[in-house]
Backbone as numpy.savetxt, mean C-alpha at the origin, in Angstrom:
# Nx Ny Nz CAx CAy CAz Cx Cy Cz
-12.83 -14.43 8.14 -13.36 -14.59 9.50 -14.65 -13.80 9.62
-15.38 -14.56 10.15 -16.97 -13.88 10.35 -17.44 -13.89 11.93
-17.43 -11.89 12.35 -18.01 -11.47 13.65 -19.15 -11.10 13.70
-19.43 -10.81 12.62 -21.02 -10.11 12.83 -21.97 -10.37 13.42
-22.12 -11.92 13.53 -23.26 -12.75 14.57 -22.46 -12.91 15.70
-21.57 -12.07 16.45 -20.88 -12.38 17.50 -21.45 -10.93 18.49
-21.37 -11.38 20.10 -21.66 -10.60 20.62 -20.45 -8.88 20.52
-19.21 -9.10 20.04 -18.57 -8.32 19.51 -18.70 -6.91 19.03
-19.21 -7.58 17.86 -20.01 -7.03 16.90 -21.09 -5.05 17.36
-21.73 -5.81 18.14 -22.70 -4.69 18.63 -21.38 -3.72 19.80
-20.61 -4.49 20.34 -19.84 -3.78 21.58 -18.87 -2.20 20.26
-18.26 -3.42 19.13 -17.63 -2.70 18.07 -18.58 -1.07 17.56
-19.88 -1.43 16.90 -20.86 -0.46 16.71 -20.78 0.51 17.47
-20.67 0.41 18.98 -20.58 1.48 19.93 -19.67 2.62 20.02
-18.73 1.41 18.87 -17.29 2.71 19.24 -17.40 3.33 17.62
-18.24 3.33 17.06 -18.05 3.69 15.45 -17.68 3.17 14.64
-17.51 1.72 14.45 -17.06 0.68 14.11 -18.40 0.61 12.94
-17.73 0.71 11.37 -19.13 0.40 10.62 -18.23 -1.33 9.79
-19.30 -2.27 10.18 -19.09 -3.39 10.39 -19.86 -3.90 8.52
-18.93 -4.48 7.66 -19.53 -4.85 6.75 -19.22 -6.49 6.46
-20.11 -7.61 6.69 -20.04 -9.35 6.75 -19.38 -9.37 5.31
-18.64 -10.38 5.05 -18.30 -11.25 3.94 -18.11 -10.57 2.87
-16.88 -9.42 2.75 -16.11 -8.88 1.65 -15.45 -9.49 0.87
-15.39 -9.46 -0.09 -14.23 -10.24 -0.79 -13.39 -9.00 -1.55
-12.05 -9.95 -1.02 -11.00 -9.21 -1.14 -10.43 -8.53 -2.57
-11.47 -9.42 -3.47 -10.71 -9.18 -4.97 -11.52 -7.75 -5.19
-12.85 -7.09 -4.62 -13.11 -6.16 -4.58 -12.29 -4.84 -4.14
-11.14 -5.10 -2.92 -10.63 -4.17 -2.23 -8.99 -3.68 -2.59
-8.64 -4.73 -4.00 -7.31 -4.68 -3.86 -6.73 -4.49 -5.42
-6.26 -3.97 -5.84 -5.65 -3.40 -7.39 -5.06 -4.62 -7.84
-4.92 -5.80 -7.28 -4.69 -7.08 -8.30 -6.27 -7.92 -8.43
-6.82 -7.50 -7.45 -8.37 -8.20 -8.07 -7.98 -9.69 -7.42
-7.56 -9.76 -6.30 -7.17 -11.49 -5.53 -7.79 -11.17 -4.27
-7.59 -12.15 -3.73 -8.28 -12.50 -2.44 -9.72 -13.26 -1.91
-8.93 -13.76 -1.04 -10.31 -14.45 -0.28 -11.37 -13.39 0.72
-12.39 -13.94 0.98 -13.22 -13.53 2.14 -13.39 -13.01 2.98
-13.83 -11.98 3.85 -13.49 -11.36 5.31 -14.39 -10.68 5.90
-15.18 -10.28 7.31 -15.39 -9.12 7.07 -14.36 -8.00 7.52
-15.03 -7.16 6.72 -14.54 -5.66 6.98 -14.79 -4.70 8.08
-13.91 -4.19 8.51 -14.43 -3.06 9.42 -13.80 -2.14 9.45
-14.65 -0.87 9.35 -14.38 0.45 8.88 -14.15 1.51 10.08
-13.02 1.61 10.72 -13.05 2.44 11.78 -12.69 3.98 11.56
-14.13 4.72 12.22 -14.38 6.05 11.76 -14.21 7.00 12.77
-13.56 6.56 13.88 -13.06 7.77 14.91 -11.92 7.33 15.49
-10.93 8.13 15.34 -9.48 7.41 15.57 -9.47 7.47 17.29
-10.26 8.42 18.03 -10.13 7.96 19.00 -10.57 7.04 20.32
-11.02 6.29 18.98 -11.47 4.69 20.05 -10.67 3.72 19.57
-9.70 3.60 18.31 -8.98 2.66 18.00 -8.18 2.09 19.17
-7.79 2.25 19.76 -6.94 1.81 20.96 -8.28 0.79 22.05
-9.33 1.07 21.82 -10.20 0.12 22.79 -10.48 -0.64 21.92
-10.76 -0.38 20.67 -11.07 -1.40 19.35 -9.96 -2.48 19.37
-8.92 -2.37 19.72 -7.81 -3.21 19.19 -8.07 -4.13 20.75
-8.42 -3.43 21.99 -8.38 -4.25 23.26 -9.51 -5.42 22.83
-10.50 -5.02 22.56 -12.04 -5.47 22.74 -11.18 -6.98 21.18
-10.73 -6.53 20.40 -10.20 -7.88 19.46 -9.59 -8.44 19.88
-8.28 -8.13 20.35 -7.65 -8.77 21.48 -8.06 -9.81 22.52
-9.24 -9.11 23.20 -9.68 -10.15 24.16 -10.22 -11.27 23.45
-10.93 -10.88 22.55 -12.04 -12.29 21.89 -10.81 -13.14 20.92
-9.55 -12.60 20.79 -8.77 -13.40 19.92 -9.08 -12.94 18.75
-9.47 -11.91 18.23 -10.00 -11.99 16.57 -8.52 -11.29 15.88
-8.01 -12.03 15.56 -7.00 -11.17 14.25 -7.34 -10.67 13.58
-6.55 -9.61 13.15 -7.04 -8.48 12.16 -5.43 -8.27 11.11
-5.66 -7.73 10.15 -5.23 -7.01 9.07 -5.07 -6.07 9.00
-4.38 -4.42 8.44 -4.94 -3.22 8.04 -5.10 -2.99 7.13
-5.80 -2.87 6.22 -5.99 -2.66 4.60 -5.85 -1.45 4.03
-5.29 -0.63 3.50 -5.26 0.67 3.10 -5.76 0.62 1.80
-4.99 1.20 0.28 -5.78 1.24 -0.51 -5.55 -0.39 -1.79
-4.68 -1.49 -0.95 -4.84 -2.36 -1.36 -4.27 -2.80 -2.45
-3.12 -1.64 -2.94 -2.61 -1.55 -4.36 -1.30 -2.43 -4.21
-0.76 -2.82 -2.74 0.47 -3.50 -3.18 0.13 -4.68 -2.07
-0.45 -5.48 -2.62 -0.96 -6.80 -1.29 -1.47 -7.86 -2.08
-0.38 -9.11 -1.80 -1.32 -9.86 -2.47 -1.86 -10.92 -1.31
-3.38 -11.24 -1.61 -4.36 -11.46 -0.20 -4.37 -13.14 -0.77
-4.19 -14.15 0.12 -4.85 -15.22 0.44 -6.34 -15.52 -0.35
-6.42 -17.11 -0.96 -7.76 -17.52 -1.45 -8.64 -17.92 -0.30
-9.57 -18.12 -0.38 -10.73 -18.98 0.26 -11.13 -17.36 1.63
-11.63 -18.71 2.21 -12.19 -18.03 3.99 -10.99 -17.53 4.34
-10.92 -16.05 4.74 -9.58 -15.69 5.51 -9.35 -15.89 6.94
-8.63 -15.83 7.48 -8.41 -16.35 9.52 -8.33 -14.83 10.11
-8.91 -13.90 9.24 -9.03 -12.70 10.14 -9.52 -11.91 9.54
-9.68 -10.67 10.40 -10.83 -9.60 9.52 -10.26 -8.35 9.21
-10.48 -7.47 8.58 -9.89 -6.56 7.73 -9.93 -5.16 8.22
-9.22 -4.72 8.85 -9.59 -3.30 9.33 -9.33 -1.73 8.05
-10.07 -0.71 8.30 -9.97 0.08 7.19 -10.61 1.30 7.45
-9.33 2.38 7.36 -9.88 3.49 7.51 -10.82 4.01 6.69
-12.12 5.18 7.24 -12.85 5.62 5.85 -12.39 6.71 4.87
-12.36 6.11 3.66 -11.81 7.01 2.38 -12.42 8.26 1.78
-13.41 8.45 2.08 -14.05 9.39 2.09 -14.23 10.55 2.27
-13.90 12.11 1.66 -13.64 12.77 2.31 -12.45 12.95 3.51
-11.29 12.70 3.22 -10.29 12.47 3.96 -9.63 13.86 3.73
-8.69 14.47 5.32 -8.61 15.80 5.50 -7.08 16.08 4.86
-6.99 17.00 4.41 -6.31 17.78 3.98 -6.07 19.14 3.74
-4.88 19.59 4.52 -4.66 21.15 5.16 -3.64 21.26 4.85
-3.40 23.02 4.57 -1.97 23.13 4.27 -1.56 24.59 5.07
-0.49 24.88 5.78 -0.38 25.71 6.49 1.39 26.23 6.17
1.58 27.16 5.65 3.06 27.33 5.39 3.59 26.13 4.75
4.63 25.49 4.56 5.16 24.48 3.94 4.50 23.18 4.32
3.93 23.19 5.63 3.14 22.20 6.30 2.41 21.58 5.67
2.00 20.37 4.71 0.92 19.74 4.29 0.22 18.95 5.63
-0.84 18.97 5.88 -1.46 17.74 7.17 -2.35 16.87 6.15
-2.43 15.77 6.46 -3.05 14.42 5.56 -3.09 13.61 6.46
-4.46 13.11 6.07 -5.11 11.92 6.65 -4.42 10.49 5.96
-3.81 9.82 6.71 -3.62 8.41 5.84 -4.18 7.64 5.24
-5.87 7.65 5.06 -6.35 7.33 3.95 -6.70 8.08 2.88
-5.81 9.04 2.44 -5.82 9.84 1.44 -5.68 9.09 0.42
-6.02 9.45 -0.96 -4.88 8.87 -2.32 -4.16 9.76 -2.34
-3.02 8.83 -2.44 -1.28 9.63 -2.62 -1.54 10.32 -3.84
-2.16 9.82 -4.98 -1.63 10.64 -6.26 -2.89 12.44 -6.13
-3.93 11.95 -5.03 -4.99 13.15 -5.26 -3.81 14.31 -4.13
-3.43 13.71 -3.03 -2.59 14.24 -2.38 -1.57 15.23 -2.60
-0.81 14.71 -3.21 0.28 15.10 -4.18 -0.18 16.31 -5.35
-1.59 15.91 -5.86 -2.21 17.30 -6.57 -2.39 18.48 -5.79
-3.17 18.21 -4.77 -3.80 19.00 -3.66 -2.54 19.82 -3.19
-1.31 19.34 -2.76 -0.25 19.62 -2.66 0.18 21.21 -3.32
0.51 20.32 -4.94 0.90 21.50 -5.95 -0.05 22.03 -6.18
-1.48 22.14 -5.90 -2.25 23.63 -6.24 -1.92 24.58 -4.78
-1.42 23.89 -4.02 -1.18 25.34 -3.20 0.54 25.26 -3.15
1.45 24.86 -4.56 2.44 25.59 -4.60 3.84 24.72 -3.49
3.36 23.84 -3.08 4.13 22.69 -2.61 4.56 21.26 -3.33
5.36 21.10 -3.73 6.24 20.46 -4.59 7.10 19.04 -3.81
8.25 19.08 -4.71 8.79 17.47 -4.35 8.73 16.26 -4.45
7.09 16.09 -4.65 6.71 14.52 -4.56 6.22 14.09 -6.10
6.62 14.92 -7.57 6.29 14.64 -8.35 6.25 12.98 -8.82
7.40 12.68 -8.34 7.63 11.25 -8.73 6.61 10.31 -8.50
5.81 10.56 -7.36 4.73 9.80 -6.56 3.02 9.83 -7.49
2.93 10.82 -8.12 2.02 11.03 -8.81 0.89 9.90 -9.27
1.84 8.87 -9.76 1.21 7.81 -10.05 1.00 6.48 -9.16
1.82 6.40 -8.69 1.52 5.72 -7.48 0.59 5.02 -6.79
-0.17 3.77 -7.14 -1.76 3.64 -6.68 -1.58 3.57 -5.26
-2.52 4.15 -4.52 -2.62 3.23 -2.63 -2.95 4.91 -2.01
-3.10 4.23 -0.80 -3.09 5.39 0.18 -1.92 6.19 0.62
-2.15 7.20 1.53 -1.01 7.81 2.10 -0.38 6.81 2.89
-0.99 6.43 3.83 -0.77 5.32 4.82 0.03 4.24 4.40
-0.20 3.70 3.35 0.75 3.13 2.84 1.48 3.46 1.86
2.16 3.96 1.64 3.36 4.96 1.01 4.14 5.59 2.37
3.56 5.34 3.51 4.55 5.70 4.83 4.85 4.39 5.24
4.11 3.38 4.85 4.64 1.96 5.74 5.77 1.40 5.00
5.23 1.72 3.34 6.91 1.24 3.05 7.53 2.08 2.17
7.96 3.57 2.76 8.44 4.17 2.17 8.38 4.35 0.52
7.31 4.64 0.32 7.17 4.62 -1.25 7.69 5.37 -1.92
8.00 5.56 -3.06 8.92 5.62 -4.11 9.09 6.06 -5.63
9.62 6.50 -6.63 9.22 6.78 -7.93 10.03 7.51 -8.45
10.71 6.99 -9.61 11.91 8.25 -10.52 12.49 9.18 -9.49
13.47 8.95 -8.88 14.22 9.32 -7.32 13.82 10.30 -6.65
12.22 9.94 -6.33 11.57 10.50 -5.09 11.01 9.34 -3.61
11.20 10.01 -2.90 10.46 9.12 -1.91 9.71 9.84 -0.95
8.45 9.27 -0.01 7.99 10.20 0.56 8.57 10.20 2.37
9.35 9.11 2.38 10.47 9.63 3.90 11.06 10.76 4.26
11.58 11.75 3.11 12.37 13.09 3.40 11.46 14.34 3.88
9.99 13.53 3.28 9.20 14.92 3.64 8.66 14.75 4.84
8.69 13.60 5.60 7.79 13.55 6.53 8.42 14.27 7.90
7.71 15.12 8.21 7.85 16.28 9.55 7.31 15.28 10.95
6.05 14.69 10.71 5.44 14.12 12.24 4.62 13.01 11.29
4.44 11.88 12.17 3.41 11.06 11.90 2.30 10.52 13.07
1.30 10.49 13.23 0.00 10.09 14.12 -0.27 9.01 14.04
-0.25 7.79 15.07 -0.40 6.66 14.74 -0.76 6.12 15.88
-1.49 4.87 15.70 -1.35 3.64 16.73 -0.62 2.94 16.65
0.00 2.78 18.07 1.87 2.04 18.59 1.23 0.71 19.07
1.30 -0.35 18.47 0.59 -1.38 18.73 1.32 -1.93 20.11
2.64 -1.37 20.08 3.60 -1.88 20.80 2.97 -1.08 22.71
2.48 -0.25 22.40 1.99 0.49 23.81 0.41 0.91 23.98
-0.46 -0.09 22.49 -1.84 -0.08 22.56 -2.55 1.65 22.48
-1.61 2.73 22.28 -2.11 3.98 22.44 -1.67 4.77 20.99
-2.63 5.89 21.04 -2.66 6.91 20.09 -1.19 8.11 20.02
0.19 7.77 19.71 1.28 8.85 19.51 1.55 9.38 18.79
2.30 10.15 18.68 2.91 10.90 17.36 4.77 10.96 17.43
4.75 10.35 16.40 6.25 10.27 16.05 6.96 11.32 14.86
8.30 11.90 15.72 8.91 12.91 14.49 9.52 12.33 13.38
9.33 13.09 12.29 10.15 12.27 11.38 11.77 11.49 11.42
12.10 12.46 11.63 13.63 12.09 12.24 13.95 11.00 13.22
12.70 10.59 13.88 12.64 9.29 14.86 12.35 7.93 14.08
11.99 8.27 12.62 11.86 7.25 12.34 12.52 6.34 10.74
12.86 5.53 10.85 13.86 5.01 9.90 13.25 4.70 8.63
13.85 5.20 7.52 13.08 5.80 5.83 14.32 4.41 5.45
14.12 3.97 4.82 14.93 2.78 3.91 14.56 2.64 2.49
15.25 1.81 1.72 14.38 1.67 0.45 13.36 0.59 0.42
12.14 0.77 0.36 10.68 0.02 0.73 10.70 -0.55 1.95
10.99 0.14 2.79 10.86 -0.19 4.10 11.24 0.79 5.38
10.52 0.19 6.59 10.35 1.66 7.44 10.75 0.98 8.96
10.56 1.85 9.76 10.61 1.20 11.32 9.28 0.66 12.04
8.44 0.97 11.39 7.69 0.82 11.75 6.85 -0.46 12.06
6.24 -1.12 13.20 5.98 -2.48 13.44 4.63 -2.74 12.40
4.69 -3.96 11.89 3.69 -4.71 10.95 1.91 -3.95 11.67
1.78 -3.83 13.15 0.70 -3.79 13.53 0.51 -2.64 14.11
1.19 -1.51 13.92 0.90 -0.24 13.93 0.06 0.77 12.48
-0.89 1.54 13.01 -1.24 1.96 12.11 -1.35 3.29 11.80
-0.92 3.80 10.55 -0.73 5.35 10.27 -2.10 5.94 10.59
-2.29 6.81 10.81 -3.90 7.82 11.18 -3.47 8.85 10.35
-2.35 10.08 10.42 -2.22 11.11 9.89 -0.29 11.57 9.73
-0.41 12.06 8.46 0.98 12.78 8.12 1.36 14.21 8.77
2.12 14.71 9.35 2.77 16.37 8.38 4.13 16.05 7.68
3.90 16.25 6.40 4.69 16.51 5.14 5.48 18.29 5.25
6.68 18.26 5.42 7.23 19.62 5.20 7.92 19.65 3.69
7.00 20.46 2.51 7.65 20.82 1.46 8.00 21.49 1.01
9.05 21.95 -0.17 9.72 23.03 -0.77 8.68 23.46 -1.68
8.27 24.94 -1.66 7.85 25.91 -1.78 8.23 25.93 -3.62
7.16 25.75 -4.84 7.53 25.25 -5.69 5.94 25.87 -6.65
6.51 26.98 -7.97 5.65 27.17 -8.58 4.52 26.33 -8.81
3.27 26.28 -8.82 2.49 25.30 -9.57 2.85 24.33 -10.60
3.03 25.72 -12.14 3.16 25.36 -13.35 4.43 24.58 -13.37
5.64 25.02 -12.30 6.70 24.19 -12.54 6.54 22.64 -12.15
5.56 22.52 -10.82 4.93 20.93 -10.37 4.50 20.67 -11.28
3.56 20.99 -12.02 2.68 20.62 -13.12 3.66 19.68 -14.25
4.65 20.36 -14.46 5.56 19.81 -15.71 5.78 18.86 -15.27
6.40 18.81 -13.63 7.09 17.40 -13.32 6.11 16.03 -13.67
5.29 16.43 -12.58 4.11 15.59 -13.07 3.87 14.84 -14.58
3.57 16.12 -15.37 3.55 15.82 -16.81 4.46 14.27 -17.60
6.06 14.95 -17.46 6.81 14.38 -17.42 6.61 12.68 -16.98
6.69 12.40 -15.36 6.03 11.23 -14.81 5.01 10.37 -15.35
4.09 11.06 -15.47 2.97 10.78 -15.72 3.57 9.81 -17.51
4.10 10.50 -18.13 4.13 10.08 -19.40 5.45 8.62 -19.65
6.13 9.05 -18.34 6.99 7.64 -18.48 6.19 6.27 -18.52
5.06 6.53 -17.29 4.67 5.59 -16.70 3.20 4.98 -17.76
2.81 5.77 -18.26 1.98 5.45 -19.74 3.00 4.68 -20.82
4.27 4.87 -20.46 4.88 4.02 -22.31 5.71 3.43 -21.34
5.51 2.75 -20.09 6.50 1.51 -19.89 5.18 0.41 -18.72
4.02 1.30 -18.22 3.94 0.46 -17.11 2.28 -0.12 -17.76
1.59 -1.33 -17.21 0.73 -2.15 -17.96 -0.59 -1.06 -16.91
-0.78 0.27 -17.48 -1.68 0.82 -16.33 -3.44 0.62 -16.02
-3.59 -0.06 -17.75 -4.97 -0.62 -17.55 -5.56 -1.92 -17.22
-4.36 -2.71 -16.80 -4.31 -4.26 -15.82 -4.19 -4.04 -14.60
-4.80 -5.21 -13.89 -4.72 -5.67 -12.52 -3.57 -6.25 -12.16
-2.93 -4.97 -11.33 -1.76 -5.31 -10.82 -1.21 -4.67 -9.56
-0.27 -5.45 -9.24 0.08 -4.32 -7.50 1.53 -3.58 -7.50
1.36 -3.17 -8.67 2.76 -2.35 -9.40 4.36 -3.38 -8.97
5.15 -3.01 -8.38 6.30 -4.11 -8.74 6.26 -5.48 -8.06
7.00 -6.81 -8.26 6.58 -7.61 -7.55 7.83 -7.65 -6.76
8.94 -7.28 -7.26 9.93 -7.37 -6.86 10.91 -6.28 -6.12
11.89 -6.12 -5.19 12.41 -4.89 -5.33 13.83 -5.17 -5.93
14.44 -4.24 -6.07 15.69 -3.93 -6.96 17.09 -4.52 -6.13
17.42 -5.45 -6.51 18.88 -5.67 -5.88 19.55 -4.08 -5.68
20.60 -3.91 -5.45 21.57 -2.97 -5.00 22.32 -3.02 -6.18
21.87 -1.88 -7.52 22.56 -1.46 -8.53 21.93 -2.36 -10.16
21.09 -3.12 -9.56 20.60 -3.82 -11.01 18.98 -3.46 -10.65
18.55 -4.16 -11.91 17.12 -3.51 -12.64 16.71 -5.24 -12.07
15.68 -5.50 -11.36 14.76 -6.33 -11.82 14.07 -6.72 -12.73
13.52 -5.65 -13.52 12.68 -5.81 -14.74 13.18 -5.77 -15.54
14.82 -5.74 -15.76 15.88 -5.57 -16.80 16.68 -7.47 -16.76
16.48 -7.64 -15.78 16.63 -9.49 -15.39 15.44 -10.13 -15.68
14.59 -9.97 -15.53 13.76 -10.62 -15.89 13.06 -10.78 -17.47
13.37 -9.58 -17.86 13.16 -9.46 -19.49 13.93 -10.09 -20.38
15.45 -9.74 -19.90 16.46 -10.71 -20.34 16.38 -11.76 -20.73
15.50 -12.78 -19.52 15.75 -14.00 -19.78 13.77 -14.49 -20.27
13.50 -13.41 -21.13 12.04 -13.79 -21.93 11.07 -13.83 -21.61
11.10 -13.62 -20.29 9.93 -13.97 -19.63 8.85 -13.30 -19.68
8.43 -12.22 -19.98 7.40 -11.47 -20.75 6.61 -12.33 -21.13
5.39 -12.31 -20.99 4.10 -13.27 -21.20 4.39 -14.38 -20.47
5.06 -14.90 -19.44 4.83 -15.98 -18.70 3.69 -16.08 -17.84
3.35 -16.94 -17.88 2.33 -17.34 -16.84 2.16 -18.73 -15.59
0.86 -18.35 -14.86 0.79 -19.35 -14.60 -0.52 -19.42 -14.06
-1.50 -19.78 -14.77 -2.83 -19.54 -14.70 -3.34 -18.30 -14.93
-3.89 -17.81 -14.68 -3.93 -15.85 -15.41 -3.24 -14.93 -14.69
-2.25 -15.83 -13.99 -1.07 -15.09 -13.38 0.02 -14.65 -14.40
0.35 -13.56 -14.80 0.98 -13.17 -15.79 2.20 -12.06 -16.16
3.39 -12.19 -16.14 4.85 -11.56 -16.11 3.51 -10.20 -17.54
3.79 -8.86 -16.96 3.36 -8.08 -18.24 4.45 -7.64 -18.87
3.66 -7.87 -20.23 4.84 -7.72 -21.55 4.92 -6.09 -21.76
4.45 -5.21 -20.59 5.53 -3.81 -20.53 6.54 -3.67 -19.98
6.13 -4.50 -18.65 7.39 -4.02 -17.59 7.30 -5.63 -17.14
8.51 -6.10 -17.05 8.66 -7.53 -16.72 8.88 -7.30 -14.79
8.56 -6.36 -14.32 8.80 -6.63 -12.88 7.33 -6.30 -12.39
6.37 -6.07 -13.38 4.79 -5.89 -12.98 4.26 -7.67 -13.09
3.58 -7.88 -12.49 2.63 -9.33 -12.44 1.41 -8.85 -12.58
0.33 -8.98 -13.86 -0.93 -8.92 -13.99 -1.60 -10.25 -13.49
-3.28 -9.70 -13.49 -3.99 -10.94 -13.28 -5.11 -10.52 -14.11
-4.64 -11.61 -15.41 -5.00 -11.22 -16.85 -6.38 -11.72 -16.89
-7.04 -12.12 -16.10 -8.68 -12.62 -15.69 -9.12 -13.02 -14.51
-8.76 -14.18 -13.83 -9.59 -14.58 -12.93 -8.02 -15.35 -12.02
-7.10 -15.03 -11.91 -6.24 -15.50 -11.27 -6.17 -15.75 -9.82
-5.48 -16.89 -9.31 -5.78 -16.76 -7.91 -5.15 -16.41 -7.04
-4.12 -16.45 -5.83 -3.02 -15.97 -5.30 -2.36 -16.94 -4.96
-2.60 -18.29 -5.18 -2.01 -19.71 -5.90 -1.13 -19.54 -7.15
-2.15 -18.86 -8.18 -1.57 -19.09 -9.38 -0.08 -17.73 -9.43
-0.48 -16.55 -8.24 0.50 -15.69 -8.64 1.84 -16.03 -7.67
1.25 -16.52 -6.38 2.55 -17.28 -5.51 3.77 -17.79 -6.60
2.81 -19.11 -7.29 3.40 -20.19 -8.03 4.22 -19.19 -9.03
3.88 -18.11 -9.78 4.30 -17.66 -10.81 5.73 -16.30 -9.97
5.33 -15.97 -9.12 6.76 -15.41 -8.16 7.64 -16.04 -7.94
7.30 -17.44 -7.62 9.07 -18.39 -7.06 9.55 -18.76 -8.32
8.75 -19.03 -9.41 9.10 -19.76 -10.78 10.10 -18.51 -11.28
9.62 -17.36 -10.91 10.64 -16.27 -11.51 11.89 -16.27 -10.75
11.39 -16.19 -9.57 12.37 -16.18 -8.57 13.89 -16.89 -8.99
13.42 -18.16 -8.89 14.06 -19.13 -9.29 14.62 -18.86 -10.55
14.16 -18.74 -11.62 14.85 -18.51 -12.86 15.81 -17.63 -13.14
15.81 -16.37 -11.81 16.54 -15.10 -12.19 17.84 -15.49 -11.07
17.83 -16.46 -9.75 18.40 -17.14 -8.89 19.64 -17.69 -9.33
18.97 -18.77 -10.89 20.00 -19.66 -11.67 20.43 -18.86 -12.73
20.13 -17.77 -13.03 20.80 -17.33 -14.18 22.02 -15.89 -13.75
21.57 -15.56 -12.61 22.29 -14.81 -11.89 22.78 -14.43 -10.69
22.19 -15.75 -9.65 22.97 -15.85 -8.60 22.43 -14.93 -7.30
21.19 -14.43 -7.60 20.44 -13.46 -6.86 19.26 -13.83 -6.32
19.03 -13.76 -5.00 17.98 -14.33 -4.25 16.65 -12.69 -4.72
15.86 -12.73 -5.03 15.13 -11.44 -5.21 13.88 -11.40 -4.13
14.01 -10.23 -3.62 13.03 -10.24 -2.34 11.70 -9.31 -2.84
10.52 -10.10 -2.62 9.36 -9.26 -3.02 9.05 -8.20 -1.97
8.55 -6.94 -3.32 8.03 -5.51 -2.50 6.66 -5.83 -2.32
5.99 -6.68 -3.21 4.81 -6.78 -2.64 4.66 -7.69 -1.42
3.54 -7.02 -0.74 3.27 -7.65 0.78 2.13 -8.68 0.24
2.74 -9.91 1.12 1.88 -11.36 1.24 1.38 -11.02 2.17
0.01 -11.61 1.82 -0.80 -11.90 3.47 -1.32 -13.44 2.94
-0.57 -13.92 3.74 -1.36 -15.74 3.92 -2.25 -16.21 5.64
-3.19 -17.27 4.72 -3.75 -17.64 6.15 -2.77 -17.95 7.48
């Protein structure tokens, strides 16, 4: 969707709105897919709430894009435009066990920043591609960590009441890849409360992590880490390997021959070719075992 030649446009600018025409999505997203959009970069959280009125009125749908690592985006012209916090210099404070984080942090720089001042827990997360922001929308995850237990408060826009709140942790529901939180609310800022944890001893965990995920996961491909999530007590990528599927494809849509629950896009793939190559699995793991498998990665279709 294209505002930029819209009277919009300039009203948006006013509020800090840095407005960029005709992004393409395969630029913004760790599978390298997507269609068209523009972008808009909102840089003072406290006009988001008139930003969302002023779209509202003109009808313009929007998106939230965080760091794009688990989304797979629509081909062609998209039917809406892309909203996105700036990554840049994003804040991070630590006060007693208290971590404060901006939701467009990177989780894995986060998580460092963390253990140099001696706060621990989230080793598992280390690797993790995406933002903070998203690692709170769907409870993200890793070698039995998650980042739901730590969360003390979250800062957000309640799409549901158009305003800027803050919700306690305890108010809000941690699941496995999934949260309470409505599709069109958006994270602004964390407090993380963590256990108090040598450096050198974070450091190991890390270490550790870090080295699983080098000898099982495809980390120098385009991918949006799992496609699938885990039935209740079985392995996805342990079903799907089973039945060979390693190197399947379907156009440079591609099952990776490390981890059969990763989907690369082994060149120029489209989100056609990786749709098509999700139900084909789907289906195959359906008839051979009787299991409907629900994707962790988030679709966005026109």
């Amino acid at each position: 969707m294209r505002i930029s030649d819209k009277p919009i446009a300039a009203k948006l600018a006013a509020l800090g709105v840095e407005l960029s025409p005709g992004v393409s999505m395969t630029e913004k997203t760790s599978l390298g897919i997507g269609g068209t959009t523009d972008l808009l970069v909102l840089r003072k959280f406290e006009t988001i709430p008139e930003i969302m009125r002023l779209l509202a009125a003109d009808g313009i749908p929007h998106r939230f894009l965080g760091g794009g690592s688990n989304v797979l985006i629509d081909d062609g012209e998209l039917s809406w435009v892309a909203l996105h916090l700036p990554t840049s210099k994003p804040g991070l404070s630590v006060e007693g066990n208290i971590a404060t984080v901006d939701a467009a942090a990177d989780l894995g720089g986060m998580v460092t920043f963390c253990a140099k001042n001696d706060l621990g827990g989230m080793e598992g997360l280390i690797g993790v591609p995406g933002s903070v922001g998203g690692a709170l929308r769907m409870n993200a995850g890793a070698y039995g960590t998650q980042i739901g237990p730590f969360v003390k408060e979250v800062q957000l826009y309640r799409a549901a009441t158009g305003q800027i709140e803050f919700l306690r942790g305890n108010d809000i529901r941690f699941d496995y890849r999934h949260t309470s939180f409505a599709p069109d609310d958006l994270m602004l800022r964390v407090k993380l409360e963590l256990p108090s944890i040598p450096f050198k001893e974070i450091l190991a965990g890390i270490k550790v992590c870090n080295e699983k995920r080098r000898s099982s996961q495809p980390l120098n491909q385009k991918s949006a880490g799992c496609i699938f999530k885990n039935p209740p007590g079985r392995s996805t990528g342990r079903m799907i390997d089973e039945l060979h599927l390693k190197g399947h494809h379907v156009g440079d849509a591609t099952v990776s021959d490390r981890h059969a629950n990763f989907f690369v896009n082994a060149g120029s793939a489209s989100c056609a070719d990786m749709l098509a190559l999700i139900e084909d699995v789907r289906e195959k793991v359906h008839a051979a075992h009787g299991i409907e498998l629900e994707t962790e990665v988030i679709i966005w279709k026109n």
